[in-house]
Amino acid sequence: MITDQLSETPQNQVTTTDQVRLGVCPAHFQFATTLVPDAEGKMPRNPDGELRVLARLKTFQKNSPVKLSVIPIFVFSGTQEDDVREVLKGIQELGLAPETILMISGADPMSPEDEDRFVEICVGILNLAKEAGIQAVSSTTFEQWMDPAPEKTGDAYEAAVAQLVKGHQRVYEEADLANSSIQSWNIEFLRPVEFSTFTNIQRSWDVVKKLNESIQTNFFRVLVDASHCGDSGLSVEENRVAIREIASAGALGAFHASSKTTRGCLTSDEGWINALLTTCLETGKLDTVIVEAFDHTDEGLQPLRDAVAGHGVDTTQGRSYDQLIYDGLVLVNSKIIEDTKSS
């Protein structure tokens, strides 16, 4: 069970199952200093010219107690293409599989007026992913982040679902994803405050189910992030029921092991990671697990700390954030091994 942190862990522990890939979403590297490009679209670099995210990742991988397989990397709209190529190539040179997380700004996916711009931005990032031979991508392309729009209900909700299906189907077709290296697109819902409408797993499934029906294949998947499930207002059992339905339909995406509310140490999540990871593994359809935490000092996340009570508190207990993630990797890796052997 995910019940305690570890301070000392064996080096280069390897998962004993081939069924699940284990990786890290490097959000704890800090958005403000490492991940977000500047006004010219240039990603942050160290004085020696090396991209900060790659420098951090090299050190992180070298010291990881668990062998990593996959690194989803944030790609913000407007980032210089050569910088994106450099990041993806650098991850591959470390022997890891890169995946792109589409971070779209300046276009509301739910708005018909923004449809053309939304499609254009997505296609541009996906073309870089295709160029790199990436097999899976993800996004939060239900809404714009921290947009204080009112929740859509009734006819307005149905119109939003229809628009999201239309926009993503256009991206799928115009990027020619059916004839590319990309095999799946994981779409992630976010917690209330970050999003106003698509804030739970069932609403995410409303879109993904209709989207897959529109293209007649299970290309799009529901990304299950334990932290967002825990903050969604649905119970553990309601989330479990939805996960089983989604997996049965062939649309279960990656699982993010991330702590409810705090987004810090995995043991601060009140049991959500443990419960939902078990459910995902029991379906036999889970292929990727990603460990994720946010740095509570990250200036890029100040708006979220201001808006959500309990978010961004210090759960490190004196550890570095790399060590906090290492401890989480060991716990999650053990959980995967335990559940896989018992299934």
mmCIF file of C-alpha atoms in Angstrom:
data_model
loop_
_atom_site.group_PDB
_atom_site.id
_atom_site.type_symbol
_atom_site.label_atom_id
_atom_site.label_comp_id
_atom_site.label_asym_id
_atom_site.label_seq_id
_atom_site.Cartn_x
_atom_site.Cartn_y
_atom_site.Cartn_z
ATOM 1 C CA MET A 1 0.000 0.000 0.000
ATOM 2 C CA ILE A 2 1.007 3.650 -0.531
ATOM 3 C CA THR A 3 1.279 4.382 3.173
ATOM 4 C CA ASP A 4 4.764 5.606 4.020
ATOM 5 C CA GLN A 5 7.709 7.397 2.480
ATOM 6 C CA LEU A 6 11.199 5.954 2.204
ATOM 7 C CA SER A 7 14.432 7.855 2.782
ATOM 8 C CA GLU A 8 16.857 5.231 1.547
ATOM 9 C CA THR A 9 16.080 3.113 -1.515
ATOM 10 C CA PRO A 10 17.985 0.563 -3.590
ATOM 11 C CA GLN A 11 19.533 1.928 -6.758
ATOM 12 C CA ASN A 12 18.166 0.976 -10.183
ATOM 13 C CA GLN A 13 15.329 -1.200 -8.954
ATOM 14 C CA VAL A 14 13.585 -2.636 -12.011
ATOM 15 C CA THR A 15 9.883 -3.322 -12.308
ATOM 16 C CA THR A 16 9.206 -7.045 -12.448
ATOM 17 C CA THR A 17 6.306 -6.776 -14.859
ATOM 18 C CA ASP A 18 6.306 -6.042 -18.564
ATOM 19 C CA GLN A 19 2.652 -5.024 -18.461
ATOM 20 C CA VAL A 20 3.105 -1.483 -17.152
ATOM 21 C CA ARG A 21 5.543 1.282 -18.038
ATOM 22 C CA LEU A 22 6.615 3.531 -15.173
ATOM 23 C CA GLY A 23 7.663 7.140 -15.591
ATOM 24 C CA VAL A 24 7.708 10.656 -14.207
ATOM 25 C CA CYS A 25 6.004 13.858 -15.281
ATOM 26 C CA PRO A 26 8.694 16.406 -14.337
ATOM 27 C CA ALA A 27 6.341 19.064 -12.980
ATOM 28 C CA HIS A 28 8.430 19.210 -9.805
ATOM 29 C CA PHE A 29 11.258 20.743 -11.848
ATOM 30 C CA GLN A 30 9.162 23.964 -11.622
ATOM 31 C CA PHE A 31 7.157 25.529 -14.410
ATOM 32 C CA ALA A 32 8.415 29.070 -13.773
ATOM 33 C CA THR A 33 12.142 28.292 -13.909
ATOM 34 C CA THR A 34 12.445 25.191 -16.075
ATOM 35 C CA LEU A 35 9.395 24.236 -18.144
ATOM 36 C CA VAL A 36 7.661 27.371 -19.465
ATOM 37 C CA PRO A 37 9.218 29.221 -22.435
ATOM 38 C CA ASP A 38 9.892 32.940 -22.382
ATOM 39 C CA ALA A 39 8.095 35.598 -24.428
ATOM 40 C CA GLU A 40 10.123 34.597 -27.490
ATOM 41 C CA GLY A 41 9.211 30.928 -27.123
ATOM 42 C CA LYS A 42 12.660 29.935 -25.891
ATOM 43 C CA MET A 43 12.871 27.291 -23.178
ATOM 44 C CA PRO A 44 15.036 28.045 -20.107
ATOM 45 C CA ARG A 45 18.709 27.113 -20.368
ATOM 46 C CA ASN A 46 21.628 26.884 -17.964
ATOM 47 C CA PRO A 47 24.614 29.247 -18.390
ATOM 48 C CA ASP A 48 26.382 26.546 -20.446
ATOM 49 C CA GLY A 49 23.493 26.544 -22.929
ATOM 50 C CA GLU A 50 21.953 23.213 -21.920
ATOM 51 C CA LEU A 51 18.194 23.131 -21.609
ATOM 52 C CA ARG A 52 17.394 23.129 -17.884
ATOM 53 C CA VAL A 53 14.786 20.412 -18.189
ATOM 54 C CA LEU A 54 17.297 18.051 -19.808
ATOM 55 C CA ALA A 55 20.009 18.857 -17.280
ATOM 56 C CA ARG A 56 17.600 18.149 -14.426
ATOM 57 C CA LEU A 57 16.346 14.986 -16.069
ATOM 58 C CA LYS A 58 19.852 13.584 -16.564
ATOM 59 C CA THR A 59 20.619 13.959 -12.866
ATOM 60 C CA PHE A 60 17.206 12.638 -11.889
ATOM 61 C CA GLN A 61 17.517 9.520 -14.023
ATOM 62 C CA LYS A 62 21.062 8.812 -12.833
ATOM 63 C CA ASN A 63 19.970 8.779 -9.196
ATOM 64 C CA SER A 64 16.568 7.149 -9.605
ATOM 65 C CA PRO A 65 16.047 4.033 -7.482
ATOM 66 C CA VAL A 66 13.588 2.727 -10.093
ATOM 67 C CA LYS A 67 14.279 2.187 -13.762
ATOM 68 C CA LEU A 68 12.236 4.702 -15.741
ATOM 69 C CA SER A 69 10.593 3.962 -19.077
ATOM 70 C CA VAL A 70 8.685 7.060 -20.134
ATOM 71 C CA ILE A 71 8.774 10.842 -19.646
ATOM 72 C CA PRO A 72 5.745 12.931 -20.600
ATOM 73 C CA ILE A 73 7.030 16.443 -21.291
ATOM 74 C CA PHE A 74 5.032 19.677 -21.347
ATOM 75 C CA VAL A 75 4.982 21.426 -24.732
ATOM 76 C CA PHE A 76 3.455 24.889 -24.488
ATOM 77 C CA SER A 77 1.927 26.524 -27.531
ATOM 78 C CA GLY A 78 4.329 29.103 -28.909
ATOM 79 C CA THR A 79 7.489 27.209 -27.932
ATOM 80 C CA GLN A 80 10.208 27.365 -30.570
ATOM 81 C CA GLU A 81 10.112 24.165 -32.579
ATOM 82 C CA ASP A 82 13.863 23.575 -32.427
ATOM 83 C CA ASP A 83 13.737 23.673 -28.632
ATOM 84 C CA VAL A 84 10.948 21.082 -28.646
ATOM 85 C CA ARG A 85 12.959 18.877 -30.989
ATOM 86 C CA GLU A 86 16.011 19.234 -28.730
ATOM 87 C CA VAL A 87 14.037 18.169 -25.654
ATOM 88 C CA LEU A 88 12.449 15.151 -27.334
ATOM 89 C CA LYS A 89 15.771 14.020 -28.806
ATOM 90 C CA GLY A 90 17.511 14.494 -25.457
ATOM 91 C CA ILE A 91 14.969 12.297 -23.695
ATOM 92 C CA GLN A 92 15.385 9.602 -26.339
ATOM 93 C CA GLU A 93 19.174 9.741 -25.950
ATOM 94 C CA LEU A 94 18.678 8.884 -22.280
ATOM 95 C CA GLY A 95 17.009 5.657 -23.373
ATOM 96 C CA LEU A 96 13.562 6.900 -22.382
ATOM 97 C CA ALA A 97 10.352 7.205 -24.377
ATOM 98 C CA PRO A 98 9.234 10.835 -24.604
ATOM 99 C CA GLU A 99 5.574 11.759 -24.752
ATOM 100 C CA THR A 100 4.232 15.240 -25.385
ATOM 101 C CA ILE A 101 1.682 16.961 -23.157
ATOM 102 C CA LEU A 102 -0.097 19.552 -25.298
ATOM 103 C CA MET A 103 -0.392 22.780 -23.297
ATOM 104 C CA ILE A 104 -2.760 24.967 -25.299
ATOM 105 C CA SER A 105 -3.353 28.657 -24.581
ATOM 106 C CA GLY A 106 -5.108 31.351 -26.544
ATOM 107 C CA ALA A 107 -7.885 29.093 -27.806
ATOM 108 C CA ASP A 108 -10.889 27.757 -25.908
ATOM 109 C CA PRO A 109 -11.548 24.159 -27.017
ATOM 110 C CA MET A 110 -15.243 24.541 -26.130
ATOM 111 C CA SER A 111 -15.730 27.631 -28.317
ATOM 112 C CA PRO A 112 -16.746 27.317 -32.007
ATOM 113 C CA GLU A 113 -15.161 30.732 -32.594
ATOM 114 C CA ASP A 114 -11.776 29.383 -31.452
ATOM 115 C CA GLU A 115 -12.004 26.085 -33.332
ATOM 116 C CA ASP A 116 -9.666 26.959 -36.191
ATOM 117 C CA ARG A 117 -7.011 28.341 -33.851
ATOM 118 C CA PHE A 118 -7.341 25.352 -31.523
ATOM 119 C CA VAL A 119 -6.861 22.932 -34.414
ATOM 120 C CA GLU A 120 -3.898 24.894 -35.763
ATOM 121 C CA ILE A 121 -2.067 24.892 -32.422
ATOM 122 C CA CYS A 122 -2.684 21.200 -31.771
ATOM 123 C CA VAL A 123 -1.637 20.118 -35.255
ATOM 124 C CA GLY A 124 1.618 22.071 -34.941
ATOM 125 C CA ILE A 125 2.627 20.325 -31.709
ATOM 126 C CA LEU A 126 1.462 16.921 -32.937
ATOM 127 C CA ASN A 127 3.541 17.261 -36.087
ATOM 128 C CA LEU A 128 6.636 17.574 -33.869
ATOM 129 C CA ALA A 129 5.544 14.501 -31.917
ATOM 130 C CA LYS A 130 5.096 12.558 -35.143
ATOM 131 C CA GLU A 131 8.502 13.703 -36.366
ATOM 132 C CA ALA A 132 10.065 12.269 -33.198
ATOM 133 C CA GLY A 133 8.231 8.956 -33.562
ATOM 134 C CA ILE A 134 6.258 9.443 -30.344
ATOM 135 C CA GLN A 135 3.640 6.785 -29.629
ATOM 136 C CA ALA A 136 1.374 8.539 -27.109
ATOM 137 C CA VAL A 137 0.410 12.109 -26.331
ATOM 138 C CA SER A 138 -1.765 13.734 -23.686
ATOM 139 C CA SER A 139 -3.499 17.020 -23.063
ATOM 140 C CA THR A 140 -5.946 18.900 -20.866
ATOM 141 C CA THR A 141 -7.851 20.105 -23.925
ATOM 142 C CA PHE A 142 -11.347 20.228 -22.433
ATOM 143 C CA GLU A 143 -11.080 23.843 -21.315
ATOM 144 C CA GLN A 144 -8.644 26.704 -20.817
ATOM 145 C CA TRP A 145 -6.762 26.529 -17.515
ATOM 146 C CA MET A 146 -8.021 28.793 -14.708
ATOM 147 C CA ASP A 147 -10.671 30.367 -16.920
ATOM 148 C CA PRO A 148 -13.375 31.696 -14.568
ATOM 149 C CA ALA A 149 -16.261 30.814 -16.879
ATOM 150 C CA PRO A 150 -19.475 29.502 -15.280
ATOM 151 C CA GLU A 151 -20.134 25.749 -15.280
ATOM 152 C CA LYS A 152 -21.984 24.583 -18.369
ATOM 153 C CA THR A 153 -25.128 22.551 -17.767
ATOM 154 C CA GLY A 154 -28.077 21.269 -19.795
ATOM 155 C CA ASP A 155 -28.046 22.299 -23.441
ATOM 156 C CA ALA A 156 -24.867 24.341 -22.941
ATOM 157 C CA TYR A 157 -23.091 21.230 -21.650
ATOM 158 C CA GLU A 158 -24.242 19.130 -24.600
ATOM 159 C CA ALA A 159 -23.073 21.875 -26.974
ATOM 160 C CA ALA A 160 -19.654 21.913 -25.286
ATOM 161 C CA VAL A 161 -19.332 18.134 -25.625
ATOM 162 C CA ALA A 162 -20.270 18.355 -29.314
ATOM 163 C CA GLN A 163 -17.738 21.131 -29.915
ATOM 164 C CA LEU A 164 -14.957 19.228 -28.165
ATOM 165 C CA VAL A 165 -15.704 16.184 -30.310
ATOM 166 C CA LYS A 166 -15.731 18.287 -33.466
ATOM 167 C CA GLY A 167 -12.472 20.086 -32.679
ATOM 168 C CA HIS A 168 -10.527 17.004 -31.666
ATOM 169 C CA GLN A 169 -11.830 15.038 -34.631
ATOM 170 C CA ARG A 170 -10.568 17.789 -36.932
ATOM 171 C CA VAL A 171 -7.146 17.621 -35.259
ATOM 172 C CA TYR A 172 -7.099 13.837 -35.637
ATOM 173 C CA GLU A 173 -7.869 14.128 -39.346
ATOM 174 C CA GLU A 174 -5.791 17.190 -40.240
ATOM 175 C CA ALA A 175 -2.708 15.882 -38.406
ATOM 176 C CA ASP A 176 -3.282 12.510 -40.129
ATOM 177 C CA LEU A 177 -2.853 10.762 -36.798
ATOM 178 C CA ALA A 178 -4.290 7.515 -38.146
ATOM 179 C CA ASN A 179 -1.185 7.164 -40.314
ATOM 180 C CA SER A 180 1.377 8.281 -37.750
ATOM 181 C CA SER A 181 3.514 6.852 -34.966
ATOM 182 C CA ILE A 182 1.006 8.165 -32.413
ATOM 183 C CA GLN A 183 -1.192 5.346 -31.174
ATOM 184 C CA SER A 184 -3.187 7.086 -28.453
ATOM 185 C CA TRP A 185 -4.153 10.509 -27.124
ATOM 186 C CA ASN A 186 -4.875 10.723 -23.380
ATOM 187 C CA ILE A 187 -7.182 13.583 -22.363
ATOM 188 C CA GLU A 188 -7.078 14.733 -18.734
ATOM 189 C CA PHE A 189 -9.841 16.445 -16.785
ATOM 190 C CA LEU A 190 -8.832 18.855 -14.031
ATOM 191 C CA ARG A 191 -10.177 19.756 -10.611
ATOM 192 C CA PRO A 192 -12.813 22.430 -9.981
ATOM 193 C CA VAL A 193 -11.230 25.920 -10.069
ATOM 194 C CA GLU A 194 -8.721 24.793 -12.716
ATOM 195 C CA PHE A 195 -11.703 23.863 -14.914
ATOM 196 C CA SER A 196 -15.326 24.889 -14.562
ATOM 197 C CA THR A 197 -17.190 22.077 -16.332
ATOM 198 C CA PHE A 198 -15.070 19.020 -17.224
ATOM 199 C CA THR A 199 -14.022 18.329 -13.660
ATOM 200 C CA ASN A 200 -14.692 14.629 -13.152
ATOM 201 C CA ILE A 201 -14.079 11.297 -14.815
ATOM 202 C CA GLN A 202 -17.649 10.796 -16.005
ATOM 203 C CA ARG A 203 -17.715 14.102 -17.866
ATOM 204 C CA SER A 204 -14.355 13.258 -19.396
ATOM 205 C CA TRP A 205 -15.830 9.955 -20.565
ATOM 206 C CA ASP A 206 -18.824 11.771 -22.074
ATOM 207 C CA VAL A 207 -16.428 13.430 -24.507
ATOM 208 C CA VAL A 208 -13.948 10.612 -25.116
ATOM 209 C CA LYS A 209 -16.679 8.030 -25.759
ATOM 210 C CA LYS A 210 -18.374 10.187 -28.403
ATOM 211 C CA LEU A 211 -15.042 11.189 -29.884
ATOM 212 C CA ASN A 212 -13.987 7.585 -30.410
ATOM 213 C CA GLU A 213 -17.388 6.821 -31.892
ATOM 214 C CA SER A 214 -16.893 9.677 -34.344
ATOM 215 C CA ILE A 215 -13.580 8.281 -35.640
ATOM 216 C CA GLN A 216 -14.594 4.621 -35.156
ATOM 217 C CA THR A 217 -11.528 3.642 -33.164
ATOM 218 C CA ASN A 218 -10.366 3.876 -29.531
ATOM 219 C CA PHE A 219 -7.615 6.371 -30.273
ATOM 220 C CA PHE A 220 -8.620 8.824 -27.553
ATOM 221 C CA ARG A 221 -8.302 7.733 -23.920
ATOM 222 C CA VAL A 222 -9.368 8.969 -20.495
ATOM 223 C CA LEU A 223 -6.327 9.905 -18.416
ATOM 224 C CA VAL A 224 -6.948 9.009 -14.765
ATOM 225 C CA ASP A 225 -5.148 11.365 -12.387
ATOM 226 C CA ALA A 226 -5.751 10.310 -8.789
ATOM 227 C CA SER A 227 -5.461 13.877 -7.500
ATOM 228 C CA HIS A 228 -8.163 15.188 -9.812
ATOM 229 C CA CYS A 229 -10.390 12.209 -9.093
ATOM 230 C CA GLY A 230 -10.031 12.887 -5.380
ATOM 231 C CA ASP A 231 -10.922 16.553 -5.767
ATOM 232 C CA SER A 232 -13.739 16.010 -8.278
ATOM 233 C CA GLY A 233 -16.600 15.536 -5.834
ATOM 234 C CA LEU A 234 -17.209 11.922 -6.885
ATOM 235 C CA SER A 235 -16.569 9.152 -4.369
ATOM 236 C CA VAL A 236 -13.854 6.508 -4.651
ATOM 237 C CA GLU A 237 -16.478 3.949 -5.644
ATOM 238 C CA GLU A 238 -17.994 6.228 -8.288
ATOM 239 C CA ASN A 239 -14.541 6.661 -9.801
ATOM 240 C CA ARG A 240 -13.936 2.914 -9.680
ATOM 241 C CA VAL A 241 -17.203 2.216 -11.505
ATOM 242 C CA ALA A 242 -16.276 4.715 -14.216
ATOM 243 C CA ILE A 243 -12.753 3.293 -14.586
ATOM 244 C CA ARG A 244 -14.125 -0.211 -15.092
ATOM 245 C CA GLU A 245 -16.602 1.014 -17.714
ATOM 246 C CA ILE A 246 -13.946 2.995 -19.559
ATOM 247 C CA ALA A 247 -11.462 0.108 -19.495
ATOM 248 C CA SER A 248 -14.119 -2.329 -20.708
ATOM 249 C CA ALA A 249 -14.707 -0.015 -23.678
ATOM 250 C CA GLY A 250 -10.965 0.014 -24.482
ATOM 251 C CA ALA A 251 -10.419 3.686 -23.638
ATOM 252 C CA LEU A 252 -8.425 3.611 -20.381
ATOM 253 C CA GLY A 253 -5.393 5.853 -20.656
ATOM 254 C CA ALA A 254 -2.410 6.466 -18.406
ATOM 255 C CA PHE A 255 -2.679 6.664 -14.621
ATOM 256 C CA HIS A 256 -1.090 9.611 -12.801
ATOM 257 C CA ALA A 257 -0.074 8.890 -9.220
ATOM 258 C CA SER A 258 -0.480 12.353 -7.751
ATOM 259 C CA SER A 259 -1.757 13.446 -4.353
ATOM 260 C CA LYS A 260 -5.228 14.828 -3.769
ATOM 261 C CA THR A 261 -5.258 18.594 -3.075
ATOM 262 C CA THR A 262 -1.640 19.015 -1.952
ATOM 263 C CA ARG A 263 -0.012 17.713 -5.163
ATOM 264 C CA GLY A 264 2.929 16.864 -2.927
ATOM 265 C CA CYS A 265 4.135 13.679 -1.219
ATOM 266 C CA LEU A 266 2.141 10.675 -2.410
ATOM 267 C CA THR A 267 1.360 9.642 1.159
ATOM 268 C CA SER A 268 -0.654 12.842 1.716
ATOM 269 C CA ASP A 269 -3.482 11.861 -0.646
ATOM 270 C CA GLU A 270 -5.822 10.043 1.787
ATOM 271 C CA GLY A 271 -5.634 6.718 -0.069
ATOM 272 C CA TRP A 272 -6.863 7.755 -3.503
ATOM 273 C CA ILE A 273 -3.736 6.650 -5.382
ATOM 274 C CA ASN A 274 -3.766 3.232 -3.754
ATOM 275 C CA ALA A 275 -7.466 2.604 -4.422
ATOM 276 C CA LEU A 276 -7.631 3.827 -7.999
ATOM 277 C CA LEU A 277 -4.311 2.334 -9.100
ATOM 278 C CA THR A 278 -5.525 -1.056 -7.889
ATOM 279 C CA THR A 279 -8.744 -0.642 -9.857
ATOM 280 C CA CYS A 280 -6.890 0.346 -13.022
ATOM 281 C CA LEU A 281 -4.519 -2.617 -12.682
ATOM 282 C CA GLU A 282 -7.403 -5.020 -12.045
ATOM 283 C CA THR A 283 -8.895 -4.160 -15.433
ATOM 284 C CA GLY A 284 -5.800 -5.522 -17.170
ATOM 285 C CA LYS A 285 -5.920 -2.533 -19.528
ATOM 286 C CA LEU A 286 -3.471 -0.169 -17.806
ATOM 287 C CA ASP A 287 -0.161 0.251 -19.640
ATOM 288 C CA THR A 288 1.406 3.415 -18.185
ATOM 289 C CA VAL A 289 1.781 4.834 -14.667
ATOM 290 C CA ILE A 290 3.261 8.288 -14.126
ATOM 291 C CA VAL A 291 4.381 9.705 -10.777
ATOM 292 C CA GLU A 292 3.821 13.450 -10.426
ATOM 293 C CA ALA A 293 4.159 16.180 -7.803
ATOM 294 C CA PHE A 294 4.329 19.975 -7.833
ATOM 295 C CA ASP A 295 6.941 22.121 -6.097
ATOM 296 C CA HIS A 296 5.108 24.165 -3.465
ATOM 297 C CA THR A 297 7.443 27.131 -4.124
ATOM 298 C CA ASP A 298 6.864 27.227 -7.902
ATOM 299 C CA GLU A 299 5.943 30.817 -8.831
ATOM 300 C CA GLY A 300 4.124 29.521 -11.900
ATOM 301 C CA LEU A 301 1.518 27.855 -9.676
ATOM 302 C CA GLN A 302 0.808 30.832 -7.396
ATOM 303 C CA PRO A 303 -2.684 31.379 -8.901
ATOM 304 C CA LEU A 304 -3.639 27.828 -7.953
ATOM 305 C CA ARG A 305 -2.277 28.175 -4.427
ATOM 306 C CA ASP A 306 -4.263 31.383 -4.023
ATOM 307 C CA ALA A 307 -7.461 29.718 -5.229
ATOM 308 C CA VAL A 308 -7.368 26.321 -3.508
ATOM 309 C CA ALA A 309 -7.092 25.800 0.236
ATOM 310 C CA GLY A 310 -4.505 23.122 1.021
ATOM 311 C CA HIS A 311 -2.793 23.239 -2.354
ATOM 312 C CA GLY A 312 0.928 23.900 -2.399
ATOM 313 C CA VAL A 313 1.659 23.094 1.218
ATOM 314 C CA ASP A 314 5.108 21.777 2.100
ATOM 315 C CA THR A 315 4.948 17.976 2.368
ATOM 316 C CA THR A 316 8.660 17.352 1.782
ATOM 317 C CA GLN A 317 9.593 16.770 5.448
ATOM 318 C CA GLY A 318 13.026 18.152 4.643
ATOM 319 C CA ARG A 319 13.561 16.169 1.453
ATOM 320 C CA SER A 320 14.393 17.572 -1.953
ATOM 321 C CA TYR A 321 11.626 17.240 -4.518
ATOM 322 C CA ASP A 322 13.715 14.728 -6.433
ATOM 323 C CA GLN A 323 13.855 12.568 -3.303
ATOM 324 C CA LEU A 324 10.129 12.996 -2.759
ATOM 325 C CA ILE A 325 9.529 11.642 -6.268
ATOM 326 C CA TYR A 326 12.075 8.841 -5.791
ATOM 327 C CA ASP A 327 10.186 7.725 -2.698
ATOM 328 C CA GLY A 328 6.946 7.859 -4.655
ATOM 329 C CA LEU A 329 8.420 5.788 -7.472
ATOM 330 C CA VAL A 330 9.504 3.049 -5.080
ATOM 331 C CA LEU A 331 6.077 2.924 -3.469
ATOM 332 C CA VAL A 332 4.202 2.899 -6.771
ATOM 333 C CA ASN A 333 6.579 0.366 -8.294
ATOM 334 C CA SER A 334 6.043 -1.947 -5.316
ATOM 335 C CA LYS A 335 2.300 -1.489 -5.619
ATOM 336 C CA ILE A 336 2.345 -2.408 -9.322
ATOM 337 C CA ILE A 337 4.411 -5.523 -8.616
ATOM 338 C CA GLU A 338 2.178 -6.553 -5.705
ATOM 339 C CA ASP A 339 -1.092 -6.085 -7.600
ATOM 340 C CA THR A 340 0.189 -7.650 -10.806
ATOM 341 C CA LYS A 341 1.387 -10.776 -9.015
ATOM 342 C CA SER A 342 -1.917 -11.168 -7.174
ATOM 343 C CA SER A 343 -4.066 -10.747 -10.280
#
